[in-house]
Coordinates of C-alpha atoms in Angstrom, one line a residue:
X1 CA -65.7 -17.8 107.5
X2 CA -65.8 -18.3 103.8
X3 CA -62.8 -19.0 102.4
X4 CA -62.8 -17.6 98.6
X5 CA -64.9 -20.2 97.7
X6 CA -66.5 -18.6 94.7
X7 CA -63.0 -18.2 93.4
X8 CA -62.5 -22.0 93.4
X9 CA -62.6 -23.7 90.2
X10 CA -62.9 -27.1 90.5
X11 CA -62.0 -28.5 87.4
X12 CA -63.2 -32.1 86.7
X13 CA -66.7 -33.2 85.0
X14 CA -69.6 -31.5 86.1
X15 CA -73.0 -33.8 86.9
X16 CA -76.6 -33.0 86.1
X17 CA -78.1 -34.7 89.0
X18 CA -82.1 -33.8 89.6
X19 CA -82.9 -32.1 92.7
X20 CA -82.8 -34.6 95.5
X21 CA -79.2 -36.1 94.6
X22 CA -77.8 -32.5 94.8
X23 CA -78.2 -32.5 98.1
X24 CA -77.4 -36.0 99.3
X25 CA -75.9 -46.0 104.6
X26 CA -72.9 -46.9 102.7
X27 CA -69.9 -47.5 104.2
X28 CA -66.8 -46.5 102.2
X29 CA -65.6 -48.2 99.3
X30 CA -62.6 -45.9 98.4
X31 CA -59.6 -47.0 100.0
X32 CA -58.1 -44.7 102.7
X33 CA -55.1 -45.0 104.9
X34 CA -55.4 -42.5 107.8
X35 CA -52.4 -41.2 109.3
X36 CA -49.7 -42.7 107.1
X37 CA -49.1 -39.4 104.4
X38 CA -46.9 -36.9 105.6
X39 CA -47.2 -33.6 103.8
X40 CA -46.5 -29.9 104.5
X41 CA -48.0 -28.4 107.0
X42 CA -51.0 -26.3 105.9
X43 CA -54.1 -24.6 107.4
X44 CA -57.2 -24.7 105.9
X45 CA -56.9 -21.4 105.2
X46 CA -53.6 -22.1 103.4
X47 CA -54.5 -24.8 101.9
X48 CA -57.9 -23.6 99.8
X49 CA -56.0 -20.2 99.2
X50 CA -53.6 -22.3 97.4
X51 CA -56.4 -24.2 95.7
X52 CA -58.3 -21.6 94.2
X53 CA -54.8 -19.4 93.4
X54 CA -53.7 -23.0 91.7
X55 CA -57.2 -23.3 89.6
X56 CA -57.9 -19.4 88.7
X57 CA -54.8 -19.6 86.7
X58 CA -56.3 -22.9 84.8
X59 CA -53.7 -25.1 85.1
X60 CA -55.8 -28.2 85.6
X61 CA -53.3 -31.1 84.9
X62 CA -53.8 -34.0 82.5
X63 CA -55.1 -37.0 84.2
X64 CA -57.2 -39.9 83.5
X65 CA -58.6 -42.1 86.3
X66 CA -62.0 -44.3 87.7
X67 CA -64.3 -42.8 90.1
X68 CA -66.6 -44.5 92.4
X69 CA -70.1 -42.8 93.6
X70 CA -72.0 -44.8 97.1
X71 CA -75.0 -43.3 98.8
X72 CA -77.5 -45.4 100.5
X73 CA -79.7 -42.4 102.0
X74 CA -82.0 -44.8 103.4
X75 CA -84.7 -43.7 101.1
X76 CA -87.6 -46.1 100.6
X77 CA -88.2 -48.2 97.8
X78 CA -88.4 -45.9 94.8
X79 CA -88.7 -46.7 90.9
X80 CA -85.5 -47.2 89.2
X81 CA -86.4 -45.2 86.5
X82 CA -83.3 -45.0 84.3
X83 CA -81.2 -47.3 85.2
X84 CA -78.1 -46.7 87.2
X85 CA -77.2 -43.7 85.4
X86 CA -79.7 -42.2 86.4
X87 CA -80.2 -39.6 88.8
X88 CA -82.6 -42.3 90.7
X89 CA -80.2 -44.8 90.1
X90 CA -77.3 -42.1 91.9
X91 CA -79.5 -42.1 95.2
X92 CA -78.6 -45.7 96.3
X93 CA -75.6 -48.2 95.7
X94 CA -72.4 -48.0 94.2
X95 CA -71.7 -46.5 90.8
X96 CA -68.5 -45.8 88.5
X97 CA -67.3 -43.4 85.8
X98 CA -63.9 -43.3 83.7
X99 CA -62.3 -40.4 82.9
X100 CA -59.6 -39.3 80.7
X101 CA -58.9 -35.3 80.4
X102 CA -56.2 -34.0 78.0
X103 CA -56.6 -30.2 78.0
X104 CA -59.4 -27.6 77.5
X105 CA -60.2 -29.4 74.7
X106 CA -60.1 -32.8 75.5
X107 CA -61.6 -34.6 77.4
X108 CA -63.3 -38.1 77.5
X109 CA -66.0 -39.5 80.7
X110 CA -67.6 -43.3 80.5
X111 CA -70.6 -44.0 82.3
X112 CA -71.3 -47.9 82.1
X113 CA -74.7 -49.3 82.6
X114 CA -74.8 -52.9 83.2
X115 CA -74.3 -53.9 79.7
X116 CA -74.1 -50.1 78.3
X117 CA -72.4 -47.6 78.3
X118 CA -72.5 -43.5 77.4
X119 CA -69.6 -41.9 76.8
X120 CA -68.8 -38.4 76.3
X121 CA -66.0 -37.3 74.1
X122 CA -64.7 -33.5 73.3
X123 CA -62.1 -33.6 70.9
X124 CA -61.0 -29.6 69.6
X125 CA -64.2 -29.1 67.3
X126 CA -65.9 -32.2 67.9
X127 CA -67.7 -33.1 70.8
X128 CA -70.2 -36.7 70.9
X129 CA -72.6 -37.8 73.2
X130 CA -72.8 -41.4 72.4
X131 CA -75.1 -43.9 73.8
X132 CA -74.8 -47.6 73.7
X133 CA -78.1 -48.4 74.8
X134 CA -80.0 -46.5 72.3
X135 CA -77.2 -47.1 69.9
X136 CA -77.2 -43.3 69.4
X137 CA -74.5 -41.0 68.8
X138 CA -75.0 -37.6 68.8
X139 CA -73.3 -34.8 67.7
X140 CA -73.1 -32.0 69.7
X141 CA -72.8 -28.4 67.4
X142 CA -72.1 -25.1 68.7
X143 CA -70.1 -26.2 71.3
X144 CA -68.7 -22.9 72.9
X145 CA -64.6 -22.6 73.7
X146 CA -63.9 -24.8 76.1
X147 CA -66.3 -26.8 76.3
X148 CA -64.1 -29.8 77.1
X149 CA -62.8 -28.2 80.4
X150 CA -64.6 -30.6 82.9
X151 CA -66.3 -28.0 84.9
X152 CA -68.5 -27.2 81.7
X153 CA -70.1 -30.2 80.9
X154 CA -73.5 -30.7 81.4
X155 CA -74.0 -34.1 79.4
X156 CA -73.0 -37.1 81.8
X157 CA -75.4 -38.1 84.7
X158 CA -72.7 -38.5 87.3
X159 CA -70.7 -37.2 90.3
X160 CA -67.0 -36.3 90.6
X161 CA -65.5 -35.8 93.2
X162 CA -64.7 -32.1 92.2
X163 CA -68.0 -31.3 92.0
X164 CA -68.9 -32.7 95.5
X165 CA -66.1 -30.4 97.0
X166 CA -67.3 -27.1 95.1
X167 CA -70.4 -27.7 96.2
X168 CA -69.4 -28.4 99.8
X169 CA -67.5 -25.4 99.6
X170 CA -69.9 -23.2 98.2
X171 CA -72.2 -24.5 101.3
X172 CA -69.7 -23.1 103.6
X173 CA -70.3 -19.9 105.3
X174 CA -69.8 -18.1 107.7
X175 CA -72.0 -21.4 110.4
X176 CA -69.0 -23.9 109.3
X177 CA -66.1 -24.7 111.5
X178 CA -63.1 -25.4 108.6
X179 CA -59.8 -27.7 110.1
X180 CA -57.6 -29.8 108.6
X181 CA -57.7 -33.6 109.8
X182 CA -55.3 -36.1 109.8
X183 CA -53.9 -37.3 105.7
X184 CA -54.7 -39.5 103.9
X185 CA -54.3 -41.8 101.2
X186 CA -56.6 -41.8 98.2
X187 CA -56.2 -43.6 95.3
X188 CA -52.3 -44.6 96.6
X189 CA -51.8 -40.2 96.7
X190 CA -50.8 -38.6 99.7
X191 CA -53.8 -35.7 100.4
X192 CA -54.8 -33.5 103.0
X193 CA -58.1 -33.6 104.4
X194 CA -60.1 -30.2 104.7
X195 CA -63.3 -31.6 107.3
X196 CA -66.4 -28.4 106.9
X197 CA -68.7 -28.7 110.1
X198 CA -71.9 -27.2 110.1
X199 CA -73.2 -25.0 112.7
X200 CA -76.9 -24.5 111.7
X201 CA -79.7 -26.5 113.6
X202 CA -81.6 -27.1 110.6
X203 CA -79.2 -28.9 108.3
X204 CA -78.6 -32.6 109.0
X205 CA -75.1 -33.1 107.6
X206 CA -72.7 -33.6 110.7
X207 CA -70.0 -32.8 108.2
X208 CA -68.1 -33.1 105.2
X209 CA -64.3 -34.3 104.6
X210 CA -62.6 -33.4 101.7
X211 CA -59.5 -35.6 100.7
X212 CA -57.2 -33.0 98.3
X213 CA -54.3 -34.2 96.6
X214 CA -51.1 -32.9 98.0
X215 CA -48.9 -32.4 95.0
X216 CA -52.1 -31.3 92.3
X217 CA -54.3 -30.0 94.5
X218 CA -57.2 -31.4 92.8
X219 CA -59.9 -33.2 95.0
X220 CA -59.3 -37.0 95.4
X221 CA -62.5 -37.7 97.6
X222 CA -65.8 -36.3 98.9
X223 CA -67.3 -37.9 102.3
X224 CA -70.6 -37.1 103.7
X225 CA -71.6 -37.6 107.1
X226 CA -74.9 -37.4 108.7
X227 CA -75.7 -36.4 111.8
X228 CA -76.1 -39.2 114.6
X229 CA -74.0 -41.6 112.2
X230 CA -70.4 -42.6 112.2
X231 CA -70.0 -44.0 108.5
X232 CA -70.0 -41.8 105.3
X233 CA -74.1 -41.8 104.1
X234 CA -72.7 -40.6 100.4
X235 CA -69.2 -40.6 99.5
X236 CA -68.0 -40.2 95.6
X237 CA -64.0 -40.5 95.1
X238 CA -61.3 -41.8 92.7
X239 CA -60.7 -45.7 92.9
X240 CA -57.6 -45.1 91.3
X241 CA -56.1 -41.4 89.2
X242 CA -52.8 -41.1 87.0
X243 CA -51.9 -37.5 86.4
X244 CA -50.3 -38.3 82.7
X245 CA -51.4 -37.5 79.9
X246 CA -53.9 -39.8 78.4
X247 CA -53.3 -41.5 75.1
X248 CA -54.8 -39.5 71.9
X249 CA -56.7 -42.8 70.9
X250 CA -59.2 -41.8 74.2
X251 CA -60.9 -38.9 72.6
X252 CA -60.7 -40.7 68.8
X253 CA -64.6 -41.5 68.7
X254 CA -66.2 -42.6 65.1
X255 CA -70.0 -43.5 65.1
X256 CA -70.4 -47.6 65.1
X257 CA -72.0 -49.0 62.0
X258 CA -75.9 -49.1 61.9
X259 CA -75.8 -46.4 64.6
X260 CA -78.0 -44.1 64.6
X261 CA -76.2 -40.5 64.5
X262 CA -78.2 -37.1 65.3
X263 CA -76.9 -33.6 66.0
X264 CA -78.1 -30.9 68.5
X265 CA -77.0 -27.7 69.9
X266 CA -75.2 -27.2 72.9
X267 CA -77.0 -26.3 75.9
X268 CA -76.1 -24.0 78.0
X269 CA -74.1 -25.7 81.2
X270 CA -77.0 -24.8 83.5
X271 CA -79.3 -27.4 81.0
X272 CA -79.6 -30.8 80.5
X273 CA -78.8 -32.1 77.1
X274 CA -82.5 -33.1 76.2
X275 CA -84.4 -30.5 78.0
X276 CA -84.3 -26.8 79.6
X277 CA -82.3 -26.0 83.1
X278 CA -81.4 -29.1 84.4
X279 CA -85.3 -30.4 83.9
X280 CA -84.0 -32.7 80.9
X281 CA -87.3 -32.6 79.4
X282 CA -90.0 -33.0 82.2
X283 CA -92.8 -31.5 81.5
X284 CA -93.1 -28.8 84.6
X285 CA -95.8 -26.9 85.9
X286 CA -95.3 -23.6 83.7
X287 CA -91.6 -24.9 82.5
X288 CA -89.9 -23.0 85.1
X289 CA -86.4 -24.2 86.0
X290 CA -85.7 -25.4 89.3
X291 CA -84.2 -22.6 92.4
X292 CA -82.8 -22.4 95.5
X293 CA -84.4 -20.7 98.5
X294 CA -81.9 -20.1 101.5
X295 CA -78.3 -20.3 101.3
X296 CA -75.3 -22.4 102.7
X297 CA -76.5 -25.6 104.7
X298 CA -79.9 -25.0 104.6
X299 CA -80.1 -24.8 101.0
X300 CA -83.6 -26.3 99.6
X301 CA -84.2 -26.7 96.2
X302 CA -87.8 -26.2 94.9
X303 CA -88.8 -27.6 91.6
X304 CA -92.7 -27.7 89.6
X305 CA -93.5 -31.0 89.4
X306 CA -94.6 -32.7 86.2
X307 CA -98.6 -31.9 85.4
X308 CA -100.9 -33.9 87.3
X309 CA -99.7 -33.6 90.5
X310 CA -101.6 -30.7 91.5
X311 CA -104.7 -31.3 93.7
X312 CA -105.1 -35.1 95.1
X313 CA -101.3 -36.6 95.4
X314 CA -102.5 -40.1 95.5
X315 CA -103.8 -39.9 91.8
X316 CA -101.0 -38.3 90.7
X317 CA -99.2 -41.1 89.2
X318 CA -102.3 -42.3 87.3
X319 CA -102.6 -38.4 85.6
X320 CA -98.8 -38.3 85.5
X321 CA -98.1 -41.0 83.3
X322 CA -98.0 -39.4 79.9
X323 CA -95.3 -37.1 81.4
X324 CA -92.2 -37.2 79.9
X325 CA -89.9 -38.5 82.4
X326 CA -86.4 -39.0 81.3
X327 CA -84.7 -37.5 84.5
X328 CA -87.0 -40.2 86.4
X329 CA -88.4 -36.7 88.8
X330 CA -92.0 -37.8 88.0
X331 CA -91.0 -41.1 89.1
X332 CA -89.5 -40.3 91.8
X333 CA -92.5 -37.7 92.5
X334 CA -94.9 -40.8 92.1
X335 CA -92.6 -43.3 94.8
X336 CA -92.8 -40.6 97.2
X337 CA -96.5 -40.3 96.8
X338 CA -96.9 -44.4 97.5
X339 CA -94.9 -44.0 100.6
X340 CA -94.3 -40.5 102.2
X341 CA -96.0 -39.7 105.7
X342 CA -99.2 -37.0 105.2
X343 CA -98.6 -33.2 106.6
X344 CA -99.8 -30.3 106.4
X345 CA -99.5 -26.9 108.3
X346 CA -99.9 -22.9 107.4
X347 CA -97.7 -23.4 104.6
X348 CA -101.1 -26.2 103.3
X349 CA -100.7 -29.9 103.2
X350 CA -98.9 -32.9 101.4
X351 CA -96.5 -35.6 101.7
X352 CA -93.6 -35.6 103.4
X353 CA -90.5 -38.3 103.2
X354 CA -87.5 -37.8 106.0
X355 CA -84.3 -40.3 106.0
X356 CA -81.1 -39.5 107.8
X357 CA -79.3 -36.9 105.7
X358 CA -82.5 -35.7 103.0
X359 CA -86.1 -34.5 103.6
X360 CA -87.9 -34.2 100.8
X361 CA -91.7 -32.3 100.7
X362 CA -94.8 -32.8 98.1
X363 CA -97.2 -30.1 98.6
X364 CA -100.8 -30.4 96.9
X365 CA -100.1 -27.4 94.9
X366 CA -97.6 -29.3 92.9
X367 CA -94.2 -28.5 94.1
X368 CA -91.4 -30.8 95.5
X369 CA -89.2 -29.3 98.1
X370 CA -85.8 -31.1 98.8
X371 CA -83.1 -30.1 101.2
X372 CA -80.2 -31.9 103.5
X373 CA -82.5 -30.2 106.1
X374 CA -85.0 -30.9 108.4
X375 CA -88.5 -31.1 107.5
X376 CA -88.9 -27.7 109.4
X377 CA -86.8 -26.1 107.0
X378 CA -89.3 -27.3 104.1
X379 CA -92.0 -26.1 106.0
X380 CA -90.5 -23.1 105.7
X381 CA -89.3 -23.3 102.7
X382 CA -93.4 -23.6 101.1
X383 CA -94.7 -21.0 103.7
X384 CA -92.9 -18.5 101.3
X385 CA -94.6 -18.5 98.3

């Protein structure tokens, strides 16, 4: 049953991660005690009515914290286009991000980069996007009300662990099993864990566990489980998270000397800062934005790839290299190419990549399918053009 999951509000930052990633093997890195928290008795029903009563009314409490991101979805070889910030760089390995919120209108997230780092920062009016590596800080204008509540930002290539459960939860339908597991402890807090099992044949998750703080409420910890496997495959959760408020001198952010400063408009949360509706400026097949075909678990997303692609896939990445690429999906479109198994079927032909908890499908015609879902479901998925 779903259990007002469109009413939950899960307020910490937002990611932008391209297609694949949205729908992600590592063991854990989080630290978790099992069994030692005691907490009031809740049912899962309880406990996510709570939840989204708790975060209708807004009251997201001021926090700051470091969150760790691990998925090794036993992908092959693939460019690192990006670097780790990337949404390449998300699909393997262990990441972090620092964040520091204050109210609806502050709010501060670091993403370092080996020896860079972009950084966020929405103080009242102002709101920066700076970037270390390109020694660029831009600011952002038209910024709408709000815009530092986390949920609303669209800027930082990375995934919170409120994000992973409104996802999760907007997954589950009425072919998920909800129960509450043993506690837990995350980040040295006591928290419930909500576990969402999957009933449909074609999705490969086994199932999800959501840690959720016992006193806040807010999500500590996102685990993903594939099917046939007994460790986490992607798992993104706080290392450590203090519900104080943060010192002013976080969201203070002046442009460094001999950097070079720009200004743009906002984009609307469902776009990437450089580019339209998440695409972050690839160059698509008719700039369509990416969608969804199905619903819960067997969710696929469908996306135009980058020019080029259409027709022979092995000479795509030899036309696609004047694409620009700053999400890394031609890249990634181009690795997949080098190493995915040939198909084809009624739905036509192309090149097909499986790995425990992601199948992703090139078709000749130019369009990636990607899913937590077996290939059957792609199949499917292109048959319905």
């Amino acid at each position: 049953m779903r259990i007002g999951t469109h009413a939950v509000r899960w307020g910490v930052p937002v990611a932008a991660v391209a297609v694949v990633a949205g729908v992600v093997a590592a063991g854990p890195v989080i630290a978790a005690v099992q069994g030692e928290p005691s907490l009031p008795r809740r049912t899962a029903a309880e406990l996510l009515a709570d939840a989204a009563e708790k975060w209708q009314s807004g009251r997201l409490p001021q926090m700051s914290g470091t969150i760790v991101e691990t998925a090794s979805l036993g992908l092959p070889a693939l460019p690192a286009a990006g670097g780790a910030t990337s949404p390449l760089g998300l699909l393997s390995g262990s990441h972090q991000a620092k964040v520091w919120y204050g109210g609806p209108d502050r709010l501060r997230l670091m993403v370092p980069d080996e020896m860079n780092e972009s950084d966020l920062v929405v103080n009242g009016d102002q709101v920066w996007w700076w970037d270390s590596a390109a020694n660029t800080a831009t600011r952002v204008k038209g910024a709408p009300d709000g815009a530092g509540r986390p949920d609303a930002v669209p800027y930082a290539k990375t995934v919170t662990p409120a994000q992973a459960a409104e996802e999760a939860l907007r997954a589950a339908g009425t072919d998920t099993e909800i129960a509450i597991s043993e506690d837990a402890t995350v980040a040295g807090r006591a928290a419930y864990q909500v576990v969402l099992t999957p009933k449909e044949a074609g999705s490969l998750v086994k199932e999800v566990r959501l840690a959720i703080d016992g006193e806040t409420l807010v999500p500590l910890r996102v685990q993903l489980y594939a099917k046939g496997t007994a460790e986490p495959a992607f798992e993104v959760g706080f290392d450590s998270v203090t519900f104080t408020p943060p010192a002013p001198e976080n969201f203070a952010f002046t442009p460094p000397p001999r950097a070079k400063v720009e200004e743009t408009t906002a984009p609307s949360i469902a776009r990437g800062p450089h580019g339209k509706d998440g695409m972050d400026g690839v160059d698509g097949h008719d700039g369509a934005a990416p969608r969804v075909v199905g619903d819960g678990w067997d969710r696929v997303v469908v996306v135009s790839l980058p020019k080029g692609f259409e027709g022979d896939l092995a000479g795509a990445a030899d036309r696609a290299k004047g694409a620009r690429d700053r999400d890394g999906v031609a890249s990634l479109a181009n690795g997949m190419v080098k190493v995915a198994t040939p198909v084809s079927g009624e739905w036509g032909s192309g090149r097909l990549i499986r790995t425990k908890l992601v199948s992703a499908l090139l078709t000749d015609d130019g369009r990636m399918f990607a899913g937590a879902v077996t290939p059957e479901v792609l199949y499917a998925a292109a048959a319905a053009k």
